[in-house]
Amino acid sequence: MLRNYFKIAWRNMFRNKANSIINIVGLSIGIACVILITLFVQDELKYDTFFSNADRVCQVNLFNNMGGQENYGSNTPPPIGEALKRNFPEIKAYTRFYVIGQEVVSNDANSVVQNHFTEKKLLAVDSNFLEVFDYAVKEGNAGTCFLQPRSIVLTETTAKKYFGNGNAMGKTLILDEYKEPFTVTAVLKDVPAQASIQFDMLIPTAARPIIKRFNWSWIWQQVNTYVLLEKNFDPTKDNIAALEKKFPAMVRIEAAKGFKRIGREINEYFAKGGKWELHLQPLTEVHLYSAAISSPFLTTLGDIKYVYIFSAIALFIMILACVNFMNLSTAQSAKRAKEVGIRKVLGSEKKQLIRQFLTEALLYAFLSMFIALFLVVVLLPLFNSIAGKSLSFATVFSSGMWVFIILLTIITGLLAGSYPAFYLTSFNPVSVLKGGVFKKSLSNLLIRNGLVVFQFTVSVALIICTVIVFQQLQHTQKMDMGLQKDNVIILPNTEKLQPGAEEILRQQMAVLPGVISASITTSIPTGRTFGDGYEPEAENGREPLTKDMGLSSFMVDEHFLPALHLQLLQGRNFSKDFNDSLSVILNETAVKEIGWKNPVGRYLNYPGNNNQHFKVIGVVKDFNFESIRSTISSFALFHNTSKTYTTGSSMILVKADPKNIPSILKEAEIKWKAFAPSVPFDYSFLDKNFASLYLSEQRLGKVFGIFTCLSILVACLGLFGLSMYTAERRTKEIGIRKVLGASVQNIAALLSKEFIKLVFISLLLAFPIGWWAMNKWLQDFAYAIHIEWWVFALAGLAAFAIALTTISFQAIKSALMNPVKSLRTE
């Protein structure tokens, strides 16, 4: 019996070649989209799950409000981990890491081949780091590899980079900051792509004096802290929330000494509205649920929102393909109904006929699956480049994925074939053979039209979303950010030059042809800022300081404002004509937050460094120093002679004429090698740094664009099939109309009219859906675009144009047919 089902299905497939091709192409696209998105979602959901303790490890996040400036991030003070472990028996252990940033590393002097590399993924970690995070160890012991302060752990690829295929264990490397050899005590297998914490090298925190120096501080937020929960603690959301409720009392006691050491009373701090709240975030949620958390991770964080969006798009495309199958099957029901009637008269049971139609649908689905797998092979490299992934086709053949694809294919076949199967087998055989069933089936027409409306509603909504996503991206790149980011070259690592050499290099760069300005700074917009609490004086003079306020800041020279074209609104810039070591320039937001009407000449007290008093010498127009997802916060510029705090980083900004950039970079490299021959020359561009902040949105825009095109293609395939069926059904009517004098335009308009009505209904449904979805998405941006009416007009025109183009081919073909031939068809 089964063999007979397949034989009949195969014959029907070849008898209706056009419909078969449309169905197979649509289902192939749908299944390929689902497979690609499933690979993407699977990769996103796997982050950090490979650790044996993944379900018991939590990241410690800190929410603080200092002087009205709120921050929620994974940067924590050094003593938090120890305080949590000491006070709460639910916490078994803690571990920390510190992002060192860029460091020049080289072989020691005894190496045959001397290698010098700038390492950007170097972490200082606690001695138990590899026990809490059990990355795979190739050589060495995870429990003892950090016992010596001058030990270093490498990944397999990094070890090969420095030592070739030889054994790296026991060999030494020189870190430029230390000038002392570090001994390789372990080699790890390369860090999996699904790890939130990415690195190439690890050294112990004992090797970083700055961490030990600030081990008392509850203000210095520069380390990331993780806790390992006890095995008998059930890490449910409710239990973690209950544990978090105990933290505030501990903070008031433990942090009191740290606050007092910088001249603050913690109770007074909280009385002024300050907050210092600790939260635990499960490790397995860090990758996808950290969009609102500022984190210094050395990997691109994901967003659960985009996982949902991509999954929904894939699901809709799959449904569109199934809708095509249903629509075309019901449209061809008149032809198949006589077959059903005869089979019933000859004794076939309804369940046998249902099996026959479902077998046909499954045959289509499995043929489509094989074509879809071929499409995945072809499209996977392109998808990887767009999504920023390194997905492998081999993953498709993993047991779980293969089972999913088979189940997907079966479900698709059953879903696509269910309606035609039950619809066609429900007819009375006598009525079918008399030809009365399809005289005017209103329900059949409504269902078919409803499915067409659904298809175009999805397609139009995706067009609207795609246009708005690209609009927002353009807006982020072109909006006035209060600074000029184009043609600004960044030369990092200048803190590694000899004392005094940094300023000499800056002067030499400033006089190069095409250089407009050159400046020394501790950081750049989009880079790491130093944040701390300050106390502004009262408006009426040097009276008791009235309130706390949080300030992010850079330390810069007098050339920084001209280099970025920052606009000075009041006062003066830093100058060599003055001693500006205790001077500060504030942005507009800081002045407004303090409430000063005449800020120039006022003072800020910095309790964190022996109660230094900084005189306000100028006010600069607000500029974006971080992502425009957030509003501009209070910001300060200190002069780099102030030594207010230590950052350990410095760089030169070069504002250049775009025509001279190649020659400037060539000259810069020559000069760099003269000053620091052992430090690799490196550079970047400020505008590209800003663009990198919106990688997820750029990828979203590209993915939206591709899947929108695919959804439109699938919808058009269905529309083409239905228009072909409509023309075929009205062949005799078309012939009579032509004989009576109807023109080609009249007939084409007649055949197109009912479909255009359906597209119009789709627009009425798609417009509010698209507006609602994009309005929700734009809420993540502090500087979001306004959704303009023309976006909906453009989407509507595009939908009409696509529909007319699809329908017109078949309509014109039918209208041009010889009326004699048309009238002979019946």
GROMACS .gro file of C-alpha atoms in nm, residues 277-480:
model
  204
  277GLU     CA    1   2.371   4.713   4.518
  278LEU     CA    2   2.513   4.371   4.435
  279HIS     CA    3   2.333   4.127   4.205
  280LEU     CA    4   2.408   3.771   4.097
  281GLN     CA    5   2.367   3.680   3.731
  282PRO     CA    6   2.385   3.308   3.640
  283LEU     CA    7   2.682   3.240   3.412
  284THR     CA    8   2.464   3.075   3.148
  285GLU     CA    9   2.263   3.398   3.115
  286VAL     CA   10   2.561   3.632   3.082
  287HIS     CA   11   2.596   3.609   2.703
  288LEU     CA   12   2.234   3.671   2.612
  289TYR     CA   13   2.106   3.881   2.902
  290SER     CA   14   2.375   4.148   2.941
  291ALA     CA   15   2.252   4.408   2.692
  292ALA     CA   16   2.190   4.658   2.975
  293ILE     CA   17   2.513   4.574   3.157
  294SER     CA   18   2.839   4.751   3.087
  295SER     CA   19   3.102   4.477   3.062
  296PRO     CA   20   3.466   4.473   2.953
  297PHE     CA   21   3.437   4.126   2.801
  298LEU     CA   22   3.678   4.032   2.527
  299THR     CA   23   3.396   3.888   2.320
  300THR     CA   24   3.085   4.020   2.150
  301LEU     CA   25   2.786   3.982   2.379
  302GLY     CA   26   2.464   3.850   2.232
  303ASP     CA   27   2.109   3.955   2.298
  304ILE     CA   28   1.818   3.722   2.367
  305LYS     CA   29   1.595   3.970   2.186
  306TYR     CA   30   1.770   3.896   1.855
  307VAL     CA   31   1.747   3.521   1.917
  308TYR     CA   32   1.368   3.564   1.943
  309ILE     CA   33   1.355   3.790   1.635
  310PHE     CA   34   1.558   3.555   1.413
  311SER     CA   35   1.360   3.253   1.535
  312ALA     CA   36   1.030   3.429   1.459
  313ILE     CA   37   1.150   3.524   1.109
  314ALA     CA   38   1.252   3.164   1.031
  315LEU     CA   39   0.920   3.036   1.165
  316PHE     CA   40   0.722   3.283   0.953
  317ILE     CA   41   0.913   3.190   0.636
  318MET     CA   42   0.846   2.822   0.708
  319ILE     CA   43   0.476   2.896   0.759
  320LEU     CA   44   0.469   3.097   0.435
  321ALA     CA   45   0.608   2.796   0.246
  322CYS     CA   46   0.346   2.568   0.403
  323VAL     CA   47   0.075   2.821   0.318
  324ASN     CA   48   0.185   2.808  -0.046
  325PHE     CA   49   0.147   2.431  -0.046
  326MET     CA   50  -0.199   2.451   0.112
  327ASN     CA   51  -0.312   2.727  -0.122
  328LEU     CA   52  -0.196   2.559  -0.440
  329SER     CA   53  -0.334   2.223  -0.328
  330THR     CA   54  -0.679   2.364  -0.253
  331ALA     CA   55  -0.667   2.569  -0.573
  332GLN     CA   56  -0.613   2.248  -0.768
  333SER     CA   57  -0.883   2.071  -0.570
  334ALA     CA   58  -1.126   2.064  -0.862
  335LYS     CA   59  -0.889   1.841  -1.057
  336ARG     CA   60  -0.816   1.609  -0.765
  337ALA     CA   61  -1.180   1.594  -0.646
  338LYS     CA   62  -1.293   1.362  -0.929
  339GLU     CA   63  -1.003   1.131  -0.844
  340VAL     CA   64  -1.121   1.129  -0.481
  341GLY     CA   65  -1.484   1.068  -0.588
  342ILE     CA   66  -1.394   0.771  -0.808
  343ARG     CA   67  -1.170   0.623  -0.538
  344LYS     CA   68  -1.452   0.651  -0.284
  345VAL     CA   69  -1.702   0.488  -0.524
  346LEU     CA   70  -1.453   0.203  -0.579
  347GLY     CA   71  -1.432   0.144  -0.203
  348SER     CA   72  -1.144   0.356  -0.073
  349GLU     CA   73  -1.183   0.461   0.287
  350LYS     CA   74  -1.139   0.820   0.397
  351LYS     CA   75  -0.835   0.738   0.611
  352GLN     CA   76  -0.665   0.577   0.309
  353LEU     CA   77  -0.720   0.890   0.103
  354ILE     CA   78  -0.587   1.107   0.387
  355ARG     CA   79  -0.274   0.891   0.398
  356GLN     CA   80  -0.237   0.932   0.021
  357PHE     CA   81  -0.240   1.313   0.038
  358LEU     CA   82  -0.015   1.324   0.343
  359THR     CA   83   0.230   1.092   0.167
  360GLU     CA   84   0.241   1.335  -0.125
  361ALA     CA   85   0.311   1.624   0.112
  362LEU     CA   86   0.586   1.426   0.288
  363LEU     CA   87   0.744   1.341  -0.046
  364TYR     CA   88   0.756   1.712  -0.129
  365ALA     CA   89   0.896   1.786   0.216
  366PHE     CA   90   1.178   1.530   0.198
  367LEU     CA   91   1.279   1.634  -0.153
  368SER     CA   92   1.281   1.992  -0.027
  369MET     CA   93   1.492   1.890   0.273
  370PHE     CA   94   1.774   1.757   0.053
  371ILE     CA   95   1.768   2.074  -0.157
  372ALA     CA   96   1.762   2.280   0.165
  373LEU     CA   97   2.074   2.101   0.295
  374PHE     CA   98   2.250   2.188  -0.031
  375LEU     CA   99   2.141   2.551   0.012
  376VAL     CA  100   2.276   2.551   0.370
  377VAL     CA  101   2.617   2.430   0.244
  378VAL     CA  102   2.625   2.708  -0.016
  379LEU     CA  103   2.492   2.987   0.207
  380LEU     CA  104   2.663   2.902   0.539
  381PRO     CA  105   2.985   3.103   0.470
  382LEU     CA  106   2.778   3.410   0.378
  383PHE     CA  107   2.556   3.361   0.685
  384ASN     CA  108   2.865   3.330   0.908
  385SER     CA  109   3.009   3.656   0.778
  386ILE     CA  110   2.679   3.839   0.832
  387ALA     CA  111   2.601   3.691   1.175
  388GLY     CA  112   2.961   3.709   1.298
  389LYS     CA  113   2.971   3.334   1.361
  390SER     CA  114   3.192   3.039   1.271
  391LEU     CA  115   2.918   2.780   1.233
  392SER     CA  116   3.017   2.451   1.071
  393PHE     CA  117   2.805   2.237   0.839
  394ALA     CA  118   2.935   1.935   1.032
  395THR     CA  119   2.706   2.046   1.317
  396VAL     CA  120   2.411   1.949   1.098
  397PHE     CA  121   2.519   1.585   1.127
  398SER     CA  122   2.530   1.583   1.504
  399SER     CA  123   2.273   1.342   1.644
  400GLY     CA  124   2.050   1.607   1.797
  401MET     CA  125   2.054   1.834   1.492
  402TRP     CA  126   1.989   1.548   1.250
  403VAL     CA  127   1.689   1.432   1.453
  404PHE     CA  128   1.562   1.793   1.458
  405ILE     CA  129   1.589   1.822   1.077
  406ILE     CA  130   1.403   1.493   1.023
  407LEU     CA  131   1.130   1.598   1.267
  408LEU     CA  132   1.114   1.943   1.105
  409THR     CA  133   1.068   1.782   0.764
  410ILE     CA  134   0.796   1.546   0.887
  411ILE     CA  135   0.612   1.825   1.071
  412THR     CA  136   0.641   2.049   0.766
  413GLY     CA  137   0.501   1.778   0.540
  414LEU     CA  138   0.214   1.700   0.775
  415LEU     CA  139   0.136   2.069   0.831
  416ALA     CA  140   0.147   2.151   0.460
  417GLY     CA  141  -0.057   1.847   0.364
  418SER     CA  142  -0.308   1.843   0.649
  419TYR     CA  143  -0.558   2.095   0.515
  420PRO     CA  144  -0.568   1.961   0.156
  421ALA     CA  145  -0.589   1.603   0.286
  422PHE     CA  146  -0.884   1.661   0.517
  423TYR     CA  147  -1.049   1.915   0.283
  424LEU     CA  148  -1.044   1.702  -0.033
  425THR     CA  149  -1.144   1.378   0.140
  426SER     CA  150  -1.448   1.541   0.300
  427PHE     CA  151  -1.643   1.568  -0.030
  428ASN     CA  152  -1.948   1.355  -0.105
  429PRO     CA  153  -1.853   1.133  -0.405
  430VAL     CA  154  -2.194   1.176  -0.575
  431SER     CA  155  -2.174   1.558  -0.558
  432VAL     CA  156  -1.817   1.553  -0.684
  433LEU     CA  157  -1.892   1.334  -0.984
  434LYS     CA  158  -2.194   1.554  -1.070
  435GLY     CA  159  -1.956   1.856  -1.066
  436GLY     CA  160  -2.153   2.057  -0.815
  437VAL     CA  161  -1.902   2.092  -0.537
  438PHE     CA  162  -1.692   2.371  -0.689
  439LYS     CA  163  -1.966   2.585  -0.846
  440LYS     CA  164  -1.905   2.855  -0.586
  441SER     CA  165  -1.721   2.747  -0.271
  442LEU     CA  166  -1.721   3.057  -0.052
  443SER     CA  167  -1.533   2.889   0.233
  444ASN     CA  168  -1.267   2.762  -0.007
  445LEU     CA  169  -1.225   3.115  -0.148
  446LEU     CA  170  -1.210   3.279   0.195
  447ILE     CA  171  -0.946   3.038   0.322
  448ARG     CA  172  -0.732   3.083   0.010
  449ASN     CA  173  -0.762   3.461   0.022
  450GLY     CA  174  -0.692   3.463   0.396
  451LEU     CA  175  -0.369   3.273   0.341
  452VAL     CA  176  -0.258   3.517   0.071
  453VAL     CA  177  -0.332   3.807   0.307
  454PHE     CA  178  -0.125   3.638   0.578
  455GLN     CA  179   0.170   3.592   0.342
  456PHE     CA  180   0.181   3.953   0.232
  457THR     CA  181   0.117   4.084   0.584
  458VAL     CA  182   0.435   3.909   0.701
  459SER     CA  183   0.633   4.029   0.397
  460VAL     CA  184   0.523   4.393   0.427
  461ALA     CA  185   0.590   4.396   0.803
  462LEU     CA  186   0.943   4.268   0.736
  463ILE     CA  187   0.996   4.538   0.470
  464ILE     CA  188   0.894   4.806   0.723
  465CYS     CA  189   1.125   4.661   0.990
  466THR     CA  190   1.420   4.638   0.750
  467VAL     CA  191   1.385   5.000   0.636
  468ILE     CA  192   1.360   5.131   0.994
  469VAL     CA  193   1.659   4.925   1.116
  470PHE     CA  194   1.875   5.068   0.837
  471GLN     CA  195   1.740   5.417   0.907
  472GLN     CA  196   1.843   5.391   1.272
  473LEU     CA  197   2.189   5.266   1.175
  474GLN     CA  198   2.233   5.559   0.937
  475HIS     CA  199   2.114   5.794   1.209
  476THR     CA  200   2.372   5.662   1.458
  477GLN     CA  201   2.651   5.711   1.207
  478LYS     CA  202   2.550   6.058   1.086
  479MET     CA  203   2.405   6.230   1.393
  480ASP     CA  204   2.586   6.521   1.552
   0.00000   0.00000   0.00000
